[in-house]
PDB file of C-alpha atoms in Angstrom:
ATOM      1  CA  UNK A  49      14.966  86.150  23.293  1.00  0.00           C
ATOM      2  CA  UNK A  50      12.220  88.101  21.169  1.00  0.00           C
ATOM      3  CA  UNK A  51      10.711  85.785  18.337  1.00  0.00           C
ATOM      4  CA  UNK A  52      12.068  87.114  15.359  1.00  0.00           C
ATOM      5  CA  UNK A  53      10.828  84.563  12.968  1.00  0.00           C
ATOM      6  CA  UNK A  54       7.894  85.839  11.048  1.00  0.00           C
ATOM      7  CA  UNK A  55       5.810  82.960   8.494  1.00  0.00           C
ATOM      8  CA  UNK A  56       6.953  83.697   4.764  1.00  0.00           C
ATOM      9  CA  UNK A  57       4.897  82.622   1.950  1.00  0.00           C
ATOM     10  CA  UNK A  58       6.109  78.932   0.802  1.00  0.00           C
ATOM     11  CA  UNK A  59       7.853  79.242  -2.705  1.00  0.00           C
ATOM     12  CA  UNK A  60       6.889  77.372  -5.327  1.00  0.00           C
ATOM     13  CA  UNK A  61       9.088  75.849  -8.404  1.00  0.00           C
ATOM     14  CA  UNK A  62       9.041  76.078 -11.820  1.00  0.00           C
ATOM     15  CA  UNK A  63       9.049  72.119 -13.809  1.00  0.00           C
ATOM     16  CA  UNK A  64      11.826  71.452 -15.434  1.00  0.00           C
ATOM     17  CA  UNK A  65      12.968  69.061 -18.013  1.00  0.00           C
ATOM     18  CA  UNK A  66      15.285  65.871 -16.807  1.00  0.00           C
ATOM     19  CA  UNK A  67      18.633  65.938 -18.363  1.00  0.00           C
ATOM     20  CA  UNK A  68      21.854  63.643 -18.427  1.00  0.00           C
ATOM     21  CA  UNK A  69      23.361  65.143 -15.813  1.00  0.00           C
ATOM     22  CA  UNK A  70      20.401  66.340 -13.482  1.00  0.00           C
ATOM     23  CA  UNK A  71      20.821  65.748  -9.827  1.00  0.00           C
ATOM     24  CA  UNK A  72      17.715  66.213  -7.492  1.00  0.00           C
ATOM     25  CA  UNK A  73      17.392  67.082  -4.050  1.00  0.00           C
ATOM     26  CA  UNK A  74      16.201  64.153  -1.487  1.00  0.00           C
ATOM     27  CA  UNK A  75      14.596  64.208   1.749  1.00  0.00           C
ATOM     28  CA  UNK A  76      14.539  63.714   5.419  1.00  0.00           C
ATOM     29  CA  UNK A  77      11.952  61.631   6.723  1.00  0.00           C
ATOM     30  CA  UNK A  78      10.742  59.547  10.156  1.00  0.00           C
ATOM     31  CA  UNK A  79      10.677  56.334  10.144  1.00  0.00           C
ATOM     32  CA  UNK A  80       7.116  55.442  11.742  1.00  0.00           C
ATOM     33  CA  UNK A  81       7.163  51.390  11.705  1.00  0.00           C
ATOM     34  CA  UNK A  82       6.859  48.312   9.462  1.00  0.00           C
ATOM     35  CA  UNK A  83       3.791  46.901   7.529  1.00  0.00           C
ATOM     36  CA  UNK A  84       3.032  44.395   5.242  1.00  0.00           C
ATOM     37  CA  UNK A  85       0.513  44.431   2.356  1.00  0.00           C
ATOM     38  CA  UNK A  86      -0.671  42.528  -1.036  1.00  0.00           C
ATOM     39  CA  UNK A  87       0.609  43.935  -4.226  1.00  0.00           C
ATOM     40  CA  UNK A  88      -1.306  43.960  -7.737  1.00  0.00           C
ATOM     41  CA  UNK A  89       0.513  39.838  -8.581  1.00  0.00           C
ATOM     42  CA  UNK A  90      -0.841  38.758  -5.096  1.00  0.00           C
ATOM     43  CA  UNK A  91       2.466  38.825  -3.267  1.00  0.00           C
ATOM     44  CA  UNK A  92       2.794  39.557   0.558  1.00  0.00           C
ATOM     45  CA  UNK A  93       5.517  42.748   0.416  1.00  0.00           C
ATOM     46  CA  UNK A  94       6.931  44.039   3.489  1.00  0.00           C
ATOM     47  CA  UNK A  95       7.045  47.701   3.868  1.00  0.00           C
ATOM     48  CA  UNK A  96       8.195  50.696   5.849  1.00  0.00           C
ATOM     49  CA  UNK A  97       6.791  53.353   6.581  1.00  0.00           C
ATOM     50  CA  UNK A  98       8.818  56.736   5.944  1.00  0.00           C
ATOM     51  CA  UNK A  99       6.799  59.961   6.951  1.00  0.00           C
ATOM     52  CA  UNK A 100       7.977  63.336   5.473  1.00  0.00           C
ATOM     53  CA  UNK A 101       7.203  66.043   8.716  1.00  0.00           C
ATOM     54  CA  UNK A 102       7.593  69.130   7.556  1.00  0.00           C
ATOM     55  CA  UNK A 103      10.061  68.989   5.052  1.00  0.00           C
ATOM     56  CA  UNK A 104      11.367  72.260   3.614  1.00  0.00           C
ATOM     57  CA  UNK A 105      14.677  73.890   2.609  1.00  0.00           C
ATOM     58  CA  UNK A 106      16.933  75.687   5.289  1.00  0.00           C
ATOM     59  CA  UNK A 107      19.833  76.640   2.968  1.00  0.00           C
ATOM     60  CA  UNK A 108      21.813  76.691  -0.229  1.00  0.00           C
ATOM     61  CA  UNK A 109      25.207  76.085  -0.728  1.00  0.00           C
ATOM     62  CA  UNK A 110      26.975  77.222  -3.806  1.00  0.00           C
ATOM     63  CA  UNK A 111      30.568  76.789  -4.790  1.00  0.00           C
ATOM     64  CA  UNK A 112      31.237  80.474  -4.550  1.00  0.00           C
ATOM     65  CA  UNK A 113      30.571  80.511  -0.680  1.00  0.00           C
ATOM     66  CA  UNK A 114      30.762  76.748   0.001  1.00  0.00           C
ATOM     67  CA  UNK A 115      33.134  74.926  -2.480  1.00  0.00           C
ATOM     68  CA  UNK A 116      30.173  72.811  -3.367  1.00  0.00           C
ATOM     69  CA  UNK A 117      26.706  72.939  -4.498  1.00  0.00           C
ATOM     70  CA  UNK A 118      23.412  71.198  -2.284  1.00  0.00           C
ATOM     71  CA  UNK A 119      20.830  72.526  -0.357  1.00  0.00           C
ATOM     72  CA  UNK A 120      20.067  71.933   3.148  1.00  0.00           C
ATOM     73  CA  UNK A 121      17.017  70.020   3.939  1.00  0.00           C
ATOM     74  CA  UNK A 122      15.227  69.949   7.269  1.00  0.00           C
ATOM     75  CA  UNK A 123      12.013  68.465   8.579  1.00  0.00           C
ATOM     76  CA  UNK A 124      10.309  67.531  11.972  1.00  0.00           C
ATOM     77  CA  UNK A 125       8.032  69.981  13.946  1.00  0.00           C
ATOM     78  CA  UNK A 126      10.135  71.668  17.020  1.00  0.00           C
ATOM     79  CA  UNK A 127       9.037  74.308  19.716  1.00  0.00           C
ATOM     80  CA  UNK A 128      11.350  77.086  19.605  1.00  0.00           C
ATOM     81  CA  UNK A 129      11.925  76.706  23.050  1.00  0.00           C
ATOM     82  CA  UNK A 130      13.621  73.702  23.002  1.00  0.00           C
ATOM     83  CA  UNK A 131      15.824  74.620  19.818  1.00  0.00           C
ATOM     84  CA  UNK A 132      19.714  75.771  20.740  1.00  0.00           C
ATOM     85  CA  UNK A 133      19.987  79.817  20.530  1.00  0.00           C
ATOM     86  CA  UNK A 134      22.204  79.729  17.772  1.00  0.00           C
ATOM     87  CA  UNK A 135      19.846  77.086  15.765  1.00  0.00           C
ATOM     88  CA  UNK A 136      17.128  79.431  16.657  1.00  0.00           C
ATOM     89  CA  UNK A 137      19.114  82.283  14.271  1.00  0.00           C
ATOM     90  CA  UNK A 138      19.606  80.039  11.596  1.00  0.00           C
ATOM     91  CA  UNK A 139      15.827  79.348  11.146  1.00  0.00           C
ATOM     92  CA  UNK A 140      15.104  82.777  11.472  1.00  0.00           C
ATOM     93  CA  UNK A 141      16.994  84.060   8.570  1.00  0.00           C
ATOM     94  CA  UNK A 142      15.947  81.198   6.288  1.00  0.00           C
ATOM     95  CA  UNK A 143      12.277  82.097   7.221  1.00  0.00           C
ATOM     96  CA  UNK A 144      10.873  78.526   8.611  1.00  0.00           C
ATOM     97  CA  UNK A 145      10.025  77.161  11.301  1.00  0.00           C
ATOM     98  CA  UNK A 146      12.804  75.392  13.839  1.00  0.00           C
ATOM     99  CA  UNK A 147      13.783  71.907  12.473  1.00  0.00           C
ATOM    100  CA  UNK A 148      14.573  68.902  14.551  1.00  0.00           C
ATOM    101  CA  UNK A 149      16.467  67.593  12.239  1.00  0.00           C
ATOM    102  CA  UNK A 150      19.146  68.676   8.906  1.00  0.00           C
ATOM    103  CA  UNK A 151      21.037  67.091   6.681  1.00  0.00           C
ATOM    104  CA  UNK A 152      22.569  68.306   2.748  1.00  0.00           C
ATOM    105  CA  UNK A 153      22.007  66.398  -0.554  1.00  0.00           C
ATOM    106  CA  UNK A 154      24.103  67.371  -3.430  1.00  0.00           C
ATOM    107  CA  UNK A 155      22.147  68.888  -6.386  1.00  0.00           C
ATOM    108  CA  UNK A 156      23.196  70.181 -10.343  1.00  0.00           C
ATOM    109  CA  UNK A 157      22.477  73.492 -10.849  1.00  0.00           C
ATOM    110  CA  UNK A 158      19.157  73.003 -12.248  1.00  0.00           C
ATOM    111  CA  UNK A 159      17.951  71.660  -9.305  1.00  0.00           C
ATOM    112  CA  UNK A 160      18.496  74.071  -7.023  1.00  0.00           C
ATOM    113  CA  UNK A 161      15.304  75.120  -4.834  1.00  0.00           C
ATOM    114  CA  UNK A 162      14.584  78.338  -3.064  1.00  0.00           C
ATOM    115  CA  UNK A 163      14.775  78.585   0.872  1.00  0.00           C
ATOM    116  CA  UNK A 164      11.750  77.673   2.183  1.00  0.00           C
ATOM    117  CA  UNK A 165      10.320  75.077  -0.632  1.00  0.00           C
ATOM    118  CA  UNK A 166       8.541  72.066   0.968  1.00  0.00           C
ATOM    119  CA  UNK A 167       9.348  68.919  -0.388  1.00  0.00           C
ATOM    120  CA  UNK A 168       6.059  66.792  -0.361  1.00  0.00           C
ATOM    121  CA  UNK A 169       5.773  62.728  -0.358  1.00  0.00           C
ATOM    122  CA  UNK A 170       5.047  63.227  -4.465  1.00  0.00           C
ATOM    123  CA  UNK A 171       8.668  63.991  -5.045  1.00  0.00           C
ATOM    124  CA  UNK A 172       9.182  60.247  -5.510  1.00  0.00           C
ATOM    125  CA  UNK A 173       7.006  57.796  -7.540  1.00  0.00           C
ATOM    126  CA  UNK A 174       5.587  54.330  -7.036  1.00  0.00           C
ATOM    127  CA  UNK A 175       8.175  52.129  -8.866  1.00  0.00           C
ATOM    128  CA  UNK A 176      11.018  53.986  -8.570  1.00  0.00           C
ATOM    129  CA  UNK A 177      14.192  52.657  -6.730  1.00  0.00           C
ATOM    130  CA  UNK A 178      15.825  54.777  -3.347  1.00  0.00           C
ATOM    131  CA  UNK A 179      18.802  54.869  -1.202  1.00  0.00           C
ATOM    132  CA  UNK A 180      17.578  55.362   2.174  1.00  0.00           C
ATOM    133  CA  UNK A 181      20.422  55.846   4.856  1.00  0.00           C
ATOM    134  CA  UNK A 182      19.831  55.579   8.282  1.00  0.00           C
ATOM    135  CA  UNK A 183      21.973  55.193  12.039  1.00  0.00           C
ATOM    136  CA  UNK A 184      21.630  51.612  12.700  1.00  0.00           C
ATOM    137  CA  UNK A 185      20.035  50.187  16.908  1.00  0.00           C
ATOM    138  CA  UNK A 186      22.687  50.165  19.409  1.00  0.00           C
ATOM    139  CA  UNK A 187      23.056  46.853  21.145  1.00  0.00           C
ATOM    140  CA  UNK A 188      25.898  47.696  23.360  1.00  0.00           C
ATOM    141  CA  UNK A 189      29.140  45.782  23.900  1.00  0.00           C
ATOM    142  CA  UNK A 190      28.514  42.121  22.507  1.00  0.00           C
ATOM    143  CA  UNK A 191      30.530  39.058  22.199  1.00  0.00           C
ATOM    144  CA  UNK A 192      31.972  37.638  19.324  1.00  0.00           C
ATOM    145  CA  UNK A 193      29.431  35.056  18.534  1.00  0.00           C
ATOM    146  CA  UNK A 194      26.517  37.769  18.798  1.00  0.00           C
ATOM    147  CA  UNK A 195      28.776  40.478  16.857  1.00  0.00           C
ATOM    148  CA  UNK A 196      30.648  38.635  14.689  1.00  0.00           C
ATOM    149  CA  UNK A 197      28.782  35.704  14.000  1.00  0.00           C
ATOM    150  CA  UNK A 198      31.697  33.583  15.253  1.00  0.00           C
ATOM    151  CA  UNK A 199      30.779  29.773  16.193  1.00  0.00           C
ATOM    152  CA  UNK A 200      32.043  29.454  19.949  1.00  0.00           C
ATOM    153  CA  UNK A 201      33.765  26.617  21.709  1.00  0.00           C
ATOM    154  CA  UNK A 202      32.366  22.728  22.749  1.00  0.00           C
ATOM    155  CA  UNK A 203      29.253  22.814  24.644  1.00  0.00           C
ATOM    156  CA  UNK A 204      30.023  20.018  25.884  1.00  0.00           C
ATOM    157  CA  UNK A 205      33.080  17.286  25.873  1.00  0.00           C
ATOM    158  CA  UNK A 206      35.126  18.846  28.639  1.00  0.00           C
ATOM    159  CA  UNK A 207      34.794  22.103  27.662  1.00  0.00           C
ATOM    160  CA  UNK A 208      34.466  24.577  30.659  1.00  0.00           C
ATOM    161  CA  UNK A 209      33.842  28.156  30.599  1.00  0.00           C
ATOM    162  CA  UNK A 210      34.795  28.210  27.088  1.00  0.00           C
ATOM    163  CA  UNK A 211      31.509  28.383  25.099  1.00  0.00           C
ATOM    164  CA  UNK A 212      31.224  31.883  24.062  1.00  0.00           C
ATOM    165  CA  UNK A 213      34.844  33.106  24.281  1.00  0.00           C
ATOM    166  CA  UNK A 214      36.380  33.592  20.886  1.00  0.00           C
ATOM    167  CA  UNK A 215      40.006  31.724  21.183  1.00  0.00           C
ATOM    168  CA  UNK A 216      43.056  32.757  20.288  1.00  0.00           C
ATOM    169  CA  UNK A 217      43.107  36.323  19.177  1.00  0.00           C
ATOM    170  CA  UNK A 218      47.347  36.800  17.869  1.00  0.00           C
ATOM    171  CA  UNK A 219      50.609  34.914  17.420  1.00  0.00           C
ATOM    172  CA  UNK A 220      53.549  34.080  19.936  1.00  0.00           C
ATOM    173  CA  UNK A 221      56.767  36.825  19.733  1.00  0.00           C
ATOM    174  CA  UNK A 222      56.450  36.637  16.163  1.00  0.00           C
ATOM    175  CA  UNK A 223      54.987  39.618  15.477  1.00  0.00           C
ATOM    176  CA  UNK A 224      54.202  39.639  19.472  1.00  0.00           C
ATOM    177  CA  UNK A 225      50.926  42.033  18.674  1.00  0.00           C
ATOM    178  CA  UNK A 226      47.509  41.917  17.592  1.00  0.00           C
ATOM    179  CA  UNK A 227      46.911  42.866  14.352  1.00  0.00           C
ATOM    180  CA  UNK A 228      44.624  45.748  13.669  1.00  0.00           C
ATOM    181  CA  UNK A 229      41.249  45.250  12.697  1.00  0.00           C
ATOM    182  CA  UNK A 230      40.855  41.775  14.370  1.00  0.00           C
ATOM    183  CA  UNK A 231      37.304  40.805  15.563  1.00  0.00           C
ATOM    184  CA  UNK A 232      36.911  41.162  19.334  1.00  0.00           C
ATOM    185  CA  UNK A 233      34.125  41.771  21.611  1.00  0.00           C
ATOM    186  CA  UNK A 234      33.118  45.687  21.526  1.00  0.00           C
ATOM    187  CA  UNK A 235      30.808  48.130  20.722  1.00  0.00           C
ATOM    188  CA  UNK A 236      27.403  46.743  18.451  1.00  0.00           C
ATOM    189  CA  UNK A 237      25.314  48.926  16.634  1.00  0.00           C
ATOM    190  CA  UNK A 238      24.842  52.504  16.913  1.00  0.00           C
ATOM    191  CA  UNK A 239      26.661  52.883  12.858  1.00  0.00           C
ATOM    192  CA  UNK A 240      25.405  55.093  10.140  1.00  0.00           C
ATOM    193  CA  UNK A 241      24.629  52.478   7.204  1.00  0.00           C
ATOM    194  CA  UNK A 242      22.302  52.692   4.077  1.00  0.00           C
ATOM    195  CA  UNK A 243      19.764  50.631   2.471  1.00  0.00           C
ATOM    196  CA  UNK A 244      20.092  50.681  -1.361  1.00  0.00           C
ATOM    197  CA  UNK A 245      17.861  50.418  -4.038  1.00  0.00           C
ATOM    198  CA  UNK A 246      14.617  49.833  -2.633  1.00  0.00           C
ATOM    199  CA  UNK A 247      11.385  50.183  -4.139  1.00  0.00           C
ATOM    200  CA  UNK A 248       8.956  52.760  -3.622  1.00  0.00           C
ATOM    201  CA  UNK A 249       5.658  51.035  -3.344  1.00  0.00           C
ATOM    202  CA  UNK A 250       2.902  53.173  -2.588  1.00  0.00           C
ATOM    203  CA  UNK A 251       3.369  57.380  -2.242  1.00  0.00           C
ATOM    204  CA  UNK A 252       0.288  58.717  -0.104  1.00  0.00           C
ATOM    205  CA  UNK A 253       0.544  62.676  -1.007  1.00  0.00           C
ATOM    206  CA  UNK A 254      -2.602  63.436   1.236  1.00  0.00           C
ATOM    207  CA  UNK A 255      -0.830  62.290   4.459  1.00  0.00           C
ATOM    208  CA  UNK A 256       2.611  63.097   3.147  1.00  0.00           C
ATOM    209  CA  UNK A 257       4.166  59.072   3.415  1.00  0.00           C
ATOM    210  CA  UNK A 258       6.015  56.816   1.314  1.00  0.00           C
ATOM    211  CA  UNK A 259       6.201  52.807   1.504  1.00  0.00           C
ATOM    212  CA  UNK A 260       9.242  51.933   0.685  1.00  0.00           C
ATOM    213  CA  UNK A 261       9.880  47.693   0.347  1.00  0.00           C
ATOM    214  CA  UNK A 262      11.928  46.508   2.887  1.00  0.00           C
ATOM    215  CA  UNK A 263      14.143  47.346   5.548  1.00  0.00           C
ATOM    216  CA  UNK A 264      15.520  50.808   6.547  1.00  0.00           C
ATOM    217  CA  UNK A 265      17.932  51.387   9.635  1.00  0.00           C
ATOM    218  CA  UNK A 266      16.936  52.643  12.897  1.00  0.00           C
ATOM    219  CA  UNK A 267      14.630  52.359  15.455  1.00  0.00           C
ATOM    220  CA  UNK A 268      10.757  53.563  14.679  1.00  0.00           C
ATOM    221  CA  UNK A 269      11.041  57.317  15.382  1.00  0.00           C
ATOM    222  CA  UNK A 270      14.686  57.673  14.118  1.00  0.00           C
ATOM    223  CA  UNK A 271      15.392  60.006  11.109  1.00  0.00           C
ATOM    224  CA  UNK A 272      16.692  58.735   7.555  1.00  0.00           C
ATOM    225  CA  UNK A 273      17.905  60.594   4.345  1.00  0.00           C
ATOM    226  CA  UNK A 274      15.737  59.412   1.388  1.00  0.00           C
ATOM    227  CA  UNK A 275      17.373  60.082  -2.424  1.00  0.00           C
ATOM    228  CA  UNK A 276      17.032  58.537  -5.427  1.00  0.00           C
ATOM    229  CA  UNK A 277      18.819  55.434  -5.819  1.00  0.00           C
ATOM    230  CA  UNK A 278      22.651  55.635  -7.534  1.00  0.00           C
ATOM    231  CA  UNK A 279      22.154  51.296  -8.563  1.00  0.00           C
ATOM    232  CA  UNK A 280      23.277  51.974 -12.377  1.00  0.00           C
ATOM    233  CA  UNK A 281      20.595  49.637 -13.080  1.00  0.00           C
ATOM    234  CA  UNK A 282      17.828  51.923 -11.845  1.00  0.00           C
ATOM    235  CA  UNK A 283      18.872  55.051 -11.368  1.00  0.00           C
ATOM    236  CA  UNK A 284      17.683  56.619 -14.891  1.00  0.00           C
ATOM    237  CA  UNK A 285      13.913  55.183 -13.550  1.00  0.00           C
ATOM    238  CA  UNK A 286      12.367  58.567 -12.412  1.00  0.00           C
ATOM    239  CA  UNK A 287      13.325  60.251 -15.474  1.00  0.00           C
ATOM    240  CA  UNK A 288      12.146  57.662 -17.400  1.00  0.00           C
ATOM    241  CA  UNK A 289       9.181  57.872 -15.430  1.00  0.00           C
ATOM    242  CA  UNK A 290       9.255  61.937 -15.965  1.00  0.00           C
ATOM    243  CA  UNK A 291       9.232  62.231 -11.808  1.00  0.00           C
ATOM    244  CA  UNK A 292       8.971  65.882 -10.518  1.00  0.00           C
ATOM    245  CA  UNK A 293      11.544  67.527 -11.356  1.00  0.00           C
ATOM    246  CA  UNK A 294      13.690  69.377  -9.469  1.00  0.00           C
ATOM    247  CA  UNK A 295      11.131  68.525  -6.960  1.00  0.00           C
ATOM    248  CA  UNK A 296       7.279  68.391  -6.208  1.00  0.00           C
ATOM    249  CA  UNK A 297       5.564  70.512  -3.454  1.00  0.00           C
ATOM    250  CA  UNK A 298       3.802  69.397  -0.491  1.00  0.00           C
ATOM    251  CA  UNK A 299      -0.228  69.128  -1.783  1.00  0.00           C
ATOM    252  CA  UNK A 300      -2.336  71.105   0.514  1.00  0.00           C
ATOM    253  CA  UNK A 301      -4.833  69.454   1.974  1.00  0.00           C
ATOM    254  CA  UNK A 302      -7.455  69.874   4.197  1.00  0.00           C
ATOM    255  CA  UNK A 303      -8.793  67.439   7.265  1.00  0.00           C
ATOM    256  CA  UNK A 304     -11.464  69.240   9.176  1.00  0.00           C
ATOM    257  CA  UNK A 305     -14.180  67.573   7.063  1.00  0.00           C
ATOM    258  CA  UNK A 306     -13.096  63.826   7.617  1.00  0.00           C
ATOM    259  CA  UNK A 307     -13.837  61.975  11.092  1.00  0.00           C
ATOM    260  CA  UNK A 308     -10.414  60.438  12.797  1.00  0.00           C
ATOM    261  CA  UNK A 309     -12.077  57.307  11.625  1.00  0.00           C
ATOM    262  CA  UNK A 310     -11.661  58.046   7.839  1.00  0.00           C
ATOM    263  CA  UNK A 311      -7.938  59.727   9.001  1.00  0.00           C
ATOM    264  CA  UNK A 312      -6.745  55.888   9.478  1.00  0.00           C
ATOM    265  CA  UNK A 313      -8.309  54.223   7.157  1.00  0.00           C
ATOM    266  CA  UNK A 314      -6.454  53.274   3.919  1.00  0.00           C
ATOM    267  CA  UNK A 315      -8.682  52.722   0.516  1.00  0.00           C
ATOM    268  CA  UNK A 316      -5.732  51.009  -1.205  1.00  0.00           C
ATOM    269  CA  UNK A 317      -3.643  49.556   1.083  1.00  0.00           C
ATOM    270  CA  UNK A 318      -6.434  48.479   3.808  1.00  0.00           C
ATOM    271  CA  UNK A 319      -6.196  48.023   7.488  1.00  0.00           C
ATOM    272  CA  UNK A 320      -3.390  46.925   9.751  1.00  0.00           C
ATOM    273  CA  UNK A 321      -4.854  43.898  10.996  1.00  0.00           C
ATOM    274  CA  UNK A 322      -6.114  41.952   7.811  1.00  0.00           C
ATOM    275  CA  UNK A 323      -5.210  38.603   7.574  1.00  0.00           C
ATOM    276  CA  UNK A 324      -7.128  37.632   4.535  1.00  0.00           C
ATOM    277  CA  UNK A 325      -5.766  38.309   1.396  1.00  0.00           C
ATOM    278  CA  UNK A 326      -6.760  41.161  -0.363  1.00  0.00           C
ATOM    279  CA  UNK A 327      -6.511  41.741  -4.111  1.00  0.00           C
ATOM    280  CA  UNK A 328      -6.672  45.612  -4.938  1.00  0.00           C
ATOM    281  CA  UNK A 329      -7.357  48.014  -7.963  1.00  0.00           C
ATOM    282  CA  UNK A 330      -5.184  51.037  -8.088  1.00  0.00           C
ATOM    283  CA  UNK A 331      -7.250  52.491 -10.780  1.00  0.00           C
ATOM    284  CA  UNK A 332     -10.180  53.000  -7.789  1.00  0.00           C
ATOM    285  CA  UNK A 333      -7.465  53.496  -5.041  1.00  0.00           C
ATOM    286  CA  UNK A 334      -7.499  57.193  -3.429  1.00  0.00           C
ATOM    287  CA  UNK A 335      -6.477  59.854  -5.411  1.00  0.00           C
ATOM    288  CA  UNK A 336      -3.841  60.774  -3.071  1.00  0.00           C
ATOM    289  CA  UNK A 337      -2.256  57.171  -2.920  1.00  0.00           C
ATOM    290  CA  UNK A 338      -0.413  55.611  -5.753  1.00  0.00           C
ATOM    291  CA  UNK A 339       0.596  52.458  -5.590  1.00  0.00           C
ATOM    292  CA  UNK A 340       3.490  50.902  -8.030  1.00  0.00           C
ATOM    293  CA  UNK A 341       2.501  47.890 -10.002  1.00  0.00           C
ATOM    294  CA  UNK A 342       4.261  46.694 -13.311  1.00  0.00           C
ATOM    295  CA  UNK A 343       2.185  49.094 -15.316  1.00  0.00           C
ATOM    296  CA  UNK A 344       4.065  51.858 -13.660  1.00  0.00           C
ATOM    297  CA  UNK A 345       7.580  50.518 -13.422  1.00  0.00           C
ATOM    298  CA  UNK A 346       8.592  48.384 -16.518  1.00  0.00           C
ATOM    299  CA  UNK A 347      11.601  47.763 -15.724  1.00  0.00           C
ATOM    300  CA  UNK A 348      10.863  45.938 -12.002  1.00  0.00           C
ATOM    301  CA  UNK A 349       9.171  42.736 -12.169  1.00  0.00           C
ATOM    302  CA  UNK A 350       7.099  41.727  -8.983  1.00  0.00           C
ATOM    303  CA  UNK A 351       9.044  38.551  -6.764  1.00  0.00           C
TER     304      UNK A 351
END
């Protein structure tokens, strides 16, 4: 097939003020692992690592053509080879670059972004609160006790090849069924579920990554849908905190002047392997890396 896709210039977006009933896009990111660092107060936080590949728009969807109104996001380098023929036309008329992976967030009308935007790590702020959703590790087909958490039988006291069965499981000829929905041995794992209001810590624009505090489903690798958390108690944070709105651009940046060295090296956060503890001064951190502490977010207080 002849490569019709030819690089258009990325698009930029005009700042807008936040209103009552403004909606912004998210993002699709790669989970890369799990860290753990020192916050401003001195407390260990542990923290995931969510990196941004790529991320621009494939689509919009308006109610005229769709019924509703979001834009399709996609991120995640791909060789056009390996893309599906059809995907391959897609990507061409948007303009990018094939996407390994898309999903949709819903958007108001003022947040609407033109094909092509990319979405960079600033479009969320230390010390505001996201929903990050995610496909949960398969385990297989489990027991009861693994699955369900059930208890088991005796270990000991005559009990024989009874200790991890789960018992009785329905009634006699009254109703002479199993009811639906009862817990049985089956498939583990493998679900779509979401982590809710967690906190950004740290947003590192330069590398395009955001710390996020806790856990997020998935195995490292796997891809989860960032947005801004829907919690009523901190939803109205990032316009409170006048984020980017409708959303902020990757920052350009260039690395042929730094040694790999200085690539992995982290002025705020420090290294991977420190076991001593560390306090730090965001007001000296990177310029690229912001870190939340309860300057930023007043209404989150450290625990």
């Amino acid at each position: 097939a002849p490569f019709l896709w030819t690089p258009q210039p990325v698009p930029t977006v005009q700042t807008l003020p936040w209103t009552p009933t403004s909606a912004r896009t998210g993002a699709v990111a790669l989970k890369v692992g799990m860290t753990q660092r020192w916050d401003a107060n001195g407390v260990n936080v542990p923290l995931t690592v969510l990196w941004l590949d790529e991320c621009q728009v494939v689509k919009q969807l308006t109610p005229e053509t769709d019924g509703y109104r979001a834009v399709q996001v996609g991120s995640g380098y791909q060789k056009r080879k390996n893309a599906h023929f059809l995907q391959r036309g897609h990507f061409d008329a948007a303009g990018v670059p094939p996407k390994r992976k898309l999903f949709e967030f819903k958007v108001s009308e003022d947040a609407m972004l033109p094909v092509g935007f990319e979405i960079g790590a600033g479009h969320f702020v230390p010390g505001q609160h996201v929903d990050v959703q995610g496909v949960t590790k398969g385990k297989g087909t489990q027991g009861v006790m693994k699955r369900h958490g059930f208890a088991g039988g005796n270990a000991s006291h005559g009990s024989s090849k009874h200790h991890r069965k789960a018992g009785s499981t329905g009634a006699c000829q009254s109703p002479g069924k199993r009811w639906k929905g009862t817990k049985m041995p089956g498939q583990m794992g493998n679900d779509k579920r979401t982590s809710s209001n967690l906190l950004v810590f740290a947003v590192d624009t330069k590398r395009n990554l955001v710390y996020v505090k806790g856990v997020v489903p998935g195995n490292r690798g796997s891809w989860v849908r960032i947005k801004d958390a829907k919690n009523p108690k901190t939803r109205d944070i990032p316009r409170a905190m006048d984020a980017p709105f409708p959303a902020a651009p990757r920052e350009a940046v260039d690395f042929t002047s730094e040694r790999f060295e200085v690539l992995h090296k982290d002025a705020e956060l420090g290294t991977e392997n420190t076991n001593a503890f560390q306090f730090t001064d965001p007001a000296q951190a990177a310029s690229s890396l912001r870190v939340a502490t309860p300057a930023h977010n007043p209404y989150h207080v450290f625990d």
